[in-house]
Coordinates of C-alpha atoms in Angstrom, one line a residue:
M1 CA 116.7 93.7 185.3
Y2 CA 116.1 90.8 183.0
D3 CA 119.2 89.6 181.0
R4 CA 118.8 87.6 177.9
P5 CA 120.8 84.4 177.7
A6 CA 124.1 84.6 175.9
A7 CA 122.9 82.1 173.3
V8 CA 119.9 84.1 172.4
T9 CA 122.0 87.3 172.2
A10 CA 124.5 85.6 169.9
L11 CA 121.7 84.2 167.7
S12 CA 120.1 87.6 167.4
Q13 CA 123.4 89.1 166.4
A14 CA 124.0 86.4 163.9
V15 CA 120.6 86.9 162.4
A16 CA 121.2 90.7 162.2
A17 CA 124.6 90.1 160.6
G18 CA 123.0 87.7 158.1
R19 CA 120.3 90.3 157.2
R20 CA 123.0 93.0 156.6
L21 CA 125.0 90.6 154.5
A22 CA 121.9 89.6 152.5
R23 CA 121.0 93.3 151.8
R24 CA 124.6 94.0 150.8
C25 CA 124.6 91.0 148.4
T26 CA 121.3 91.9 146.8
R27 CA 122.7 95.3 145.9
E28 CA 125.7 93.8 144.2
P29 CA 124.9 92.1 140.8
R30 CA 127.9 89.8 141.0
A31 CA 127.0 88.6 144.5
L32 CA 123.4 88.1 143.5
D33 CA 124.5 86.0 140.5
V34 CA 126.6 83.8 142.7
L35 CA 123.7 83.3 145.1
T36 CA 121.4 82.4 142.2
A37 CA 123.9 79.8 140.9
L38 CA 124.3 78.3 144.4
A39 CA 120.5 78.1 144.8
C40 CA 120.2 76.4 141.5
L41 CA 123.0 74.0 142.4
A42 CA 121.4 73.2 145.8
L43 CA 118.1 72.3 144.1
M44 CA 119.8 70.2 141.4
A45 CA 121.8 68.4 144.1
L46 CA 118.5 66.8 145.2
D47 CA 118.5 64.9 141.9
V48 CA 122.0 63.6 142.1
P49 CA 120.9 60.1 143.5
G50 CA 118.3 59.8 140.7
L51 CA 120.8 60.8 138.1
A52 CA 123.2 58.1 139.2
A53 CA 120.5 55.4 139.6
A54 CA 117.8 56.0 137.0
D55 CA 118.3 58.9 134.6
N56 CA 121.9 58.2 133.6
S57 CA 124.8 55.9 134.4
L58 CA 126.8 58.8 135.9
S59 CA 128.3 58.3 139.3
G60 CA 127.3 60.6 142.1
V61 CA 130.5 62.5 142.0
T62 CA 130.5 62.9 138.2
A63 CA 126.8 64.0 138.3
A64 CA 127.6 66.6 140.9
L65 CA 130.5 68.0 138.9
V66 CA 128.3 68.2 135.7
L67 CA 125.5 69.9 137.6
T68 CA 128.0 72.3 139.2
A69 CA 129.4 73.3 135.8
G70 CA 125.8 73.8 134.5
A71 CA 124.9 76.0 137.5
A72 CA 128.1 78.0 137.0
T73 CA 126.8 79.2 133.6
L74 CA 124.3 81.3 135.5
L75 CA 127.1 83.7 136.3
L76 CA 126.8 84.8 132.7
R77 CA 123.0 85.3 132.8
R78 CA 123.2 89.1 132.6
L79 CA 125.6 89.3 129.7
V80 CA 124.8 86.2 127.6
P81 CA 121.6 84.6 129.0
W82 CA 121.4 82.3 126.0
V83 CA 124.5 80.4 127.3
P84 CA 122.8 79.0 130.4
Y85 CA 119.6 78.4 128.3
L86 CA 121.5 76.2 125.8
V87 CA 123.3 74.4 128.6
A88 CA 119.9 73.8 130.3
L89 CA 118.6 72.2 127.1
M90 CA 121.7 70.0 127.0
L91 CA 121.2 68.9 130.5
L92 CA 117.5 68.3 129.8
G93 CA 118.4 66.0 126.9
W94 CA 121.3 64.2 128.6
L95 CA 120.3 64.0 132.2
H96 CA 116.6 65.0 132.0
E97 CA 117.3 67.8 134.4
L98 CA 114.6 70.5 134.5
T99 CA 115.8 72.8 137.3
L100 CA 118.4 74.7 135.4
A101 CA 115.9 75.4 132.7
Q102 CA 113.7 77.3 135.1
F103 CA 116.6 79.6 136.1
A104 CA 117.7 80.0 132.5
L105 CA 114.3 80.9 131.2
Y106 CA 113.8 83.4 134.0
S107 CA 117.2 85.0 133.2
L108 CA 116.5 85.1 129.5
A109 CA 113.1 86.8 130.1
R110 CA 114.4 89.3 132.6
Y111 CA 117.5 90.5 130.7
R112 CA 116.3 90.1 127.1
G113 CA 112.6 90.9 127.3
R114 CA 109.3 89.3 126.1
V115 CA 110.4 88.3 122.6
A116 CA 113.4 86.3 123.9
A117 CA 111.2 84.8 126.7
A118 CA 108.6 83.6 124.2
T119 CA 111.3 82.2 121.9
G120 CA 113.0 80.5 124.8
V121 CA 109.7 78.9 126.1
I122 CA 108.7 77.6 122.7
G123 CA 112.2 76.2 122.1
Y124 CA 112.3 74.6 125.5
I125 CA 108.9 72.9 125.2
S126 CA 109.6 71.7 121.7
F127 CA 113.0 70.3 122.7
A128 CA 111.5 68.6 125.7
Y129 CA 108.6 67.1 123.6
V130 CA 111.1 65.6 121.2
M131 CA 113.1 64.1 124.1
F132 CA 109.8 62.8 125.6
N133 CA 109.1 60.8 122.4
L134 CA 112.6 59.3 122.3
P135 CA 113.3 56.1 124.2
G136 CA 114.8 56.6 127.7
W137 CA 112.6 59.4 129.0
P138 CA 112.2 58.6 132.8
V139 CA 108.8 57.7 134.1
H140 CA 109.1 60.1 137.0
R141 CA 109.4 63.0 134.5
G142 CA 106.0 62.1 133.0
D143 CA 104.8 58.7 131.8
T144 CA 101.9 60.0 129.6
L145 CA 101.7 63.0 127.4
A146 CA 99.3 64.7 129.8
E147 CA 101.7 64.2 132.7
F148 CA 104.6 65.4 130.6
L149 CA 102.7 68.6 129.6
S150 CA 101.5 69.3 133.1
L151 CA 105.2 69.1 134.3
V152 CA 107.2 70.7 131.6
V153 CA 104.9 73.5 130.3
P154 CA 104.1 75.2 133.7
I155 CA 107.8 75.1 134.6
G156 CA 108.8 77.0 131.5
A157 CA 105.8 79.4 131.3
L158 CA 105.9 80.3 135.0
A159 CA 109.7 81.0 135.0
A160 CA 109.5 83.1 131.8
G161 CA 106.4 85.0 133.1
V162 CA 108.2 85.9 136.3
G163 CA 111.2 87.0 134.3
V164 CA 109.1 89.2 132.1
A165 CA 107.5 90.8 135.1
A166 CA 110.9 91.5 136.6
N167 CA 112.1 92.9 133.3
R168 CA 109.2 95.4 133.3
Q169 CA 109.9 96.3 136.9
D170 CA 113.5 97.0 136.0
L171 CA 112.4 99.2 133.1
V172 CA 110.1 101.1 135.4
R173 CA 112.9 101.7 137.9
A174 CA 115.3 102.8 135.2
L175 CA 112.7 105.2 133.9
Q176 CA 112.1 106.6 137.4
A177 CA 115.8 107.0 138.0
Q178 CA 116.2 108.7 134.6
R179 CA 113.3 111.0 135.3
A180 CA 114.7 112.0 138.7
E181 CA 118.0 112.7 137.1
T182 CA 116.4 114.8 134.4
E183 CA 114.4 116.8 136.9
T184 CA 117.6 117.4 138.9
L185 CA 119.5 118.6 135.8
H186 CA 116.6 120.9 134.9
A187 CA 116.6 122.3 138.4
V188 CA 120.4 122.9 138.2
Q189 CA 119.9 124.6 134.8
R190 CA 117.2 126.8 136.2
E191 CA 119.4 127.8 139.1
R192 CA 122.3 128.5 136.7
D193 CA 119.9 130.8 134.7
R194 CA 119.0 132.6 137.9
I195 CA 122.7 132.9 138.8
A196 CA 123.4 134.3 135.4
R197 CA 120.6 136.8 135.7
D198 CA 121.9 138.0 139.1
V199 CA 125.5 138.2 137.7
H200 CA 124.1 140.3 134.8
D201 CA 122.2 142.7 137.1
F202 CA 124.8 143.1 139.8
V203 CA 128.0 143.2 137.7
G204 CA 126.3 145.1 134.9
R205 CA 125.2 147.8 137.4
E206 CA 128.8 148.2 138.6
L207 CA 130.1 148.3 135.0
T208 CA 127.6 151.0 134.2
L209 CA 128.6 153.1 137.2
L210 CA 132.3 152.6 136.3
S211 CA 131.6 153.8 132.7
V212 CA 129.7 156.9 133.9
R213 CA 132.2 157.7 136.5
S214 CA 135.0 157.4 134.0
Q215 CA 133.3 159.8 131.6
V216 CA 132.8 162.4 134.4
L217 CA 136.5 162.1 135.3
A218 CA 137.5 162.4 131.6
R219 CA 135.6 165.7 131.4
R220 CA 137.1 167.0 134.5
A221 CA 140.5 166.1 133.2
A222 CA 140.0 167.7 129.9
G223 CA 143.2 169.0 128.4
S224 CA 145.3 167.0 130.9
P225 CA 147.4 164.0 130.2
H226 CA 144.9 161.8 132.0
E227 CA 141.9 162.6 129.8
E228 CA 142.7 159.9 127.2
G229 CA 143.2 157.3 130.0
F230 CA 139.8 158.0 131.5
E231 CA 138.1 157.8 128.1
E232 CA 139.8 154.5 127.4
L233 CA 138.6 153.2 130.8
S234 CA 135.0 154.3 130.1
E235 CA 135.1 152.6 126.7
T236 CA 136.5 149.4 128.3
A237 CA 133.7 149.4 130.9
R238 CA 131.1 149.8 128.1
S239 CA 132.7 147.0 126.1
A240 CA 132.7 144.7 129.1
H241 CA 129.0 145.4 129.7
R242 CA 128.2 144.6 126.0
L243 CA 130.2 141.4 126.3
L244 CA 128.3 140.4 129.5
N245 CA 125.0 141.0 127.7
E246 CA 126.1 138.7 124.8
I247 CA 127.2 135.9 127.1
I248 CA 124.1 135.8 129.2
I249 CA 121.6 135.3 126.3
Q250 CA 119.0 133.4 128.3
R251 CA 118.3 136.2 130.7
D252 CA 114.6 136.7 131.5
V253 CA 113.7 140.2 130.3
A254 CA 111.3 140.6 133.1
G255 CA 113.6 139.0 135.7
R256 CA 114.8 140.8 138.7
P257 CA 117.9 139.8 140.8
T258 CA 117.3 137.6 143.9
P259 CA 116.8 139.8 147.0
G260 CA 119.5 139.9 149.6
L261 CA 119.7 139.6 153.4
E262 CA 117.3 142.5 153.9
A263 CA 114.5 140.3 152.6
L264 CA 115.1 137.5 155.2
P265 CA 112.7 139.0 157.8
D266 CA 110.0 139.1 155.2
L267 CA 110.7 135.4 154.5
A268 CA 110.5 134.6 158.2
E269 CA 107.2 136.5 158.6
S270 CA 105.7 134.6 155.6
S271 CA 106.8 131.3 157.1
R272 CA 105.3 132.3 160.5
R273 CA 102.0 133.0 158.8
A274 CA 102.2 129.6 157.1
G275 CA 102.5 128.0 160.6
S276 CA 106.2 127.5 160.9
P277 CA 107.9 129.9 163.3
V278 CA 111.4 131.0 162.4
D279 CA 114.2 131.8 164.8
L280 CA 116.3 134.1 162.6
A281 CA 119.8 135.4 163.5
V282 CA 122.1 137.2 161.0
D283 CA 125.5 138.6 161.8
A284 CA 125.9 142.3 161.1
A285 CA 129.0 141.5 159.1
A286 CA 126.9 139.5 156.7
Y287 CA 125.2 142.7 155.4
R288 CA 128.5 143.8 154.0
L289 CA 128.8 140.8 151.8
S290 CA 128.7 141.1 148.0
P291 CA 125.2 141.0 146.4
L292 CA 125.8 137.6 144.8
R293 CA 126.6 136.0 148.2
Q294 CA 123.6 137.7 149.8
A295 CA 121.5 136.3 146.9
A296 CA 122.8 132.8 147.6
V297 CA 121.9 133.1 151.3
H298 CA 118.4 134.2 150.4
R299 CA 118.0 131.3 147.9
V300 CA 119.1 128.7 150.5
V301 CA 116.9 130.1 153.3
Q302 CA 113.9 130.5 151.0
E303 CA 114.0 126.9 149.8
C304 CA 114.6 125.5 153.3
L305 CA 111.6 127.5 154.7
T306 CA 109.4 126.3 151.9
N307 CA 110.3 122.7 152.4
A308 CA 110.1 122.9 156.2
A309 CA 106.6 124.3 155.9
K310 CA 105.7 121.5 153.5
H311 CA 107.2 118.5 155.4
A312 CA 107.4 119.7 159.0
P313 CA 104.5 122.1 159.6
G314 CA 104.5 123.8 163.0
A315 CA 108.2 123.0 163.7
V316 CA 110.4 125.9 164.7
V317 CA 113.0 126.6 162.0
E318 CA 116.3 127.9 163.2
V319 CA 118.2 130.0 160.7
R320 CA 121.7 131.2 161.4
V321 CA 123.8 133.3 159.1
T322 CA 127.3 133.8 160.5
V323 CA 130.6 135.3 159.2
R324 CA 133.7 133.9 160.9
E325 CA 137.4 134.1 159.7
G326 CA 136.5 134.9 156.1
R327 CA 133.9 132.2 155.8
L328 CA 130.1 132.7 155.4
R329 CA 128.1 129.9 157.0
V330 CA 124.4 129.4 156.6
S331 CA 122.6 126.8 158.8
V332 CA 118.9 126.0 158.7
R333 CA 117.6 123.3 161.0
N334 CA 114.3 122.0 162.4
A335 CA 113.2 119.1 164.4
L336 CA 112.4 115.8 162.6
P337 CA 108.6 115.2 162.5
A338 CA 107.2 112.3 164.5
G339 CA 107.7 109.0 162.7
T340 CA 110.7 110.1 160.7
P341 CA 113.6 107.7 161.3
G342 CA 116.8 109.7 162.1
D343 CA 120.1 108.8 160.6
P344 CA 123.3 109.4 162.7
E345 CA 125.3 109.7 159.5
E346 CA 124.9 112.7 157.4
Q347 CA 122.8 112.1 154.3
R348 CA 123.5 113.9 151.0
P349 CA 120.3 113.7 148.9
G350 CA 120.5 115.5 145.6
G351 CA 123.0 118.1 146.8
T352 CA 126.7 118.7 146.9
V353 CA 129.2 117.9 149.6
G354 CA 132.7 119.3 149.6
E355 CA 133.6 120.4 146.1
R356 CA 131.4 118.0 144.2
R357 CA 128.6 119.0 141.9
P358 CA 125.0 118.1 142.6
A359 CA 124.1 114.5 141.7
A360 CA 120.8 113.1 140.8
T361 CA 119.4 110.7 143.3
G362 CA 116.2 108.8 143.6
E363 CA 114.5 106.1 145.7
T364 CA 114.0 102.6 144.3
A365 CA 111.1 100.3 144.9
D366 CA 113.4 98.1 147.0
H367 CA 114.3 100.9 149.4
P368 CA 111.2 103.2 149.7
A369 CA 111.3 106.0 152.2
A370 CA 109.1 105.4 155.2
T371 CA 108.2 109.1 155.6
P372 CA 109.1 112.2 153.7
P373 CA 112.0 114.1 155.2
P374 CA 111.2 117.5 156.8
V375 CA 113.3 119.3 154.3
S376 CA 112.8 118.2 150.7
A377 CA 115.6 116.2 149.1
G378 CA 114.4 116.8 145.6
T379 CA 115.3 119.3 142.9
G380 CA 115.2 122.3 145.2
T381 CA 118.1 120.8 147.1
A382 CA 120.0 120.4 143.9
G383 CA 119.3 124.0 143.0
M384 CA 120.6 125.2 146.4
G385 CA 123.7 123.0 146.0
E386 CA 124.4 124.4 142.5
R387 CA 124.1 128.0 143.8
V388 CA 126.5 127.4 146.6
W389 CA 128.9 125.4 144.5
T390 CA 129.0 128.2 141.8
L391 CA 130.4 130.5 144.5
G392 CA 133.1 128.1 145.5
G393 CA 131.3 126.8 148.6
T394 CA 130.3 123.4 150.1
F395 CA 126.8 122.2 150.7
S396 CA 125.2 119.4 152.8
A397 CA 121.7 118.4 153.8
G398 CA 120.5 115.5 156.0
P399 CA 119.2 114.4 159.5
R400 CA 121.5 115.0 162.4
A401 CA 121.0 114.5 166.1
G402 CA 117.2 114.5 165.9
H403 CA 117.0 117.5 163.5
Y404 CA 117.2 118.0 159.8
E405 CA 119.9 120.4 158.9
V406 CA 121.0 122.2 155.8
T407 CA 124.4 123.9 155.9
A408 CA 126.2 126.0 153.3
D409 CA 129.7 127.2 153.7
L410 CA 131.3 129.5 151.2
P411 CA 134.1 132.2 151.2
A412 CA 132.9 135.6 152.3
A413 CA 133.7 138.5 150.1
E414 CA 132.7 141.9 151.3
Q415 CA 131.8 144.8 149.0
P416 CA 134.7 147.1 148.4

């Protein structure tokens, strides 16, 4: 077996570490600002010999310190981009240095928009033109007006143009993130409405039965000391039902409660007809759970089967509903489709983990997904997470060991 030389292996590891560090730095604004300042300083350092010899009487060390101080102002480019811009104009007039102006104009355009960019470019070109007409403008910065304009104008216009484009891209990304967050919040709200409807139907039914039963017992106990107590209990049940109706004001009149576990075989059959076979196993103890928990199981399984048919057609979907030691666990998993990169660590897109509420997530243009995951990580996942969280459970979704798995764990509460 061929073994790579140790030097090649070490170089590959160093390159990989450098890439990881670069990705980490680009995700941190502070680190990115430091890298920008260092890059600007490195480019300006090329002019240090010229600054000491021709452009100004500064020594090499003094020129390096001045340029370092100028590049350091780029650390403020996000908060106050006018500061590096003004410093760049100062260096332009004093040392005829054009490099910092490029970075300053880009930062001004990116973090303050087109109006600031146009103002900055006009001010930069005007100031440079005034300096060109004063004695002492170096020949290598443009001897004639045509040479001056061909050097100064493109530098300012190009830097500001790139900054405006980056500003627009930032706005698009922010809008996309806001839209994804809004869609997730809407999905959560819709799920809460469905939960409220189910609570109304299930709890309201029990309160109605309690009221009727109390009336029957009150009639049977007519003339006995318990008659008044049964009538009071019946009135309390009716009052609770009226209060429940007032609280749940957004209930759909035509809505019906979410089906329970008895509807899972029908879901599996529908999925099979759609091309995604289902391996369904439900513990007998699960059928004794409260209607709300059965509705939560149905909701999770329904959403997972829909997404599996959409993103992993033909893959066998394994559905397990188990009750162990007072905990209800729902597990839905299917094989990752070909070309989908697996992730050894559990991902949590748009759902809840532990006791946290669903959070909005979205992809950015810098980190696009290569292939859609087999189970959707969109608003449906947020809805499932909200349903499970409402019942005091935990929820997770993500690739694991070559499969995409959605798990929900919540306390079991059997019907009395």
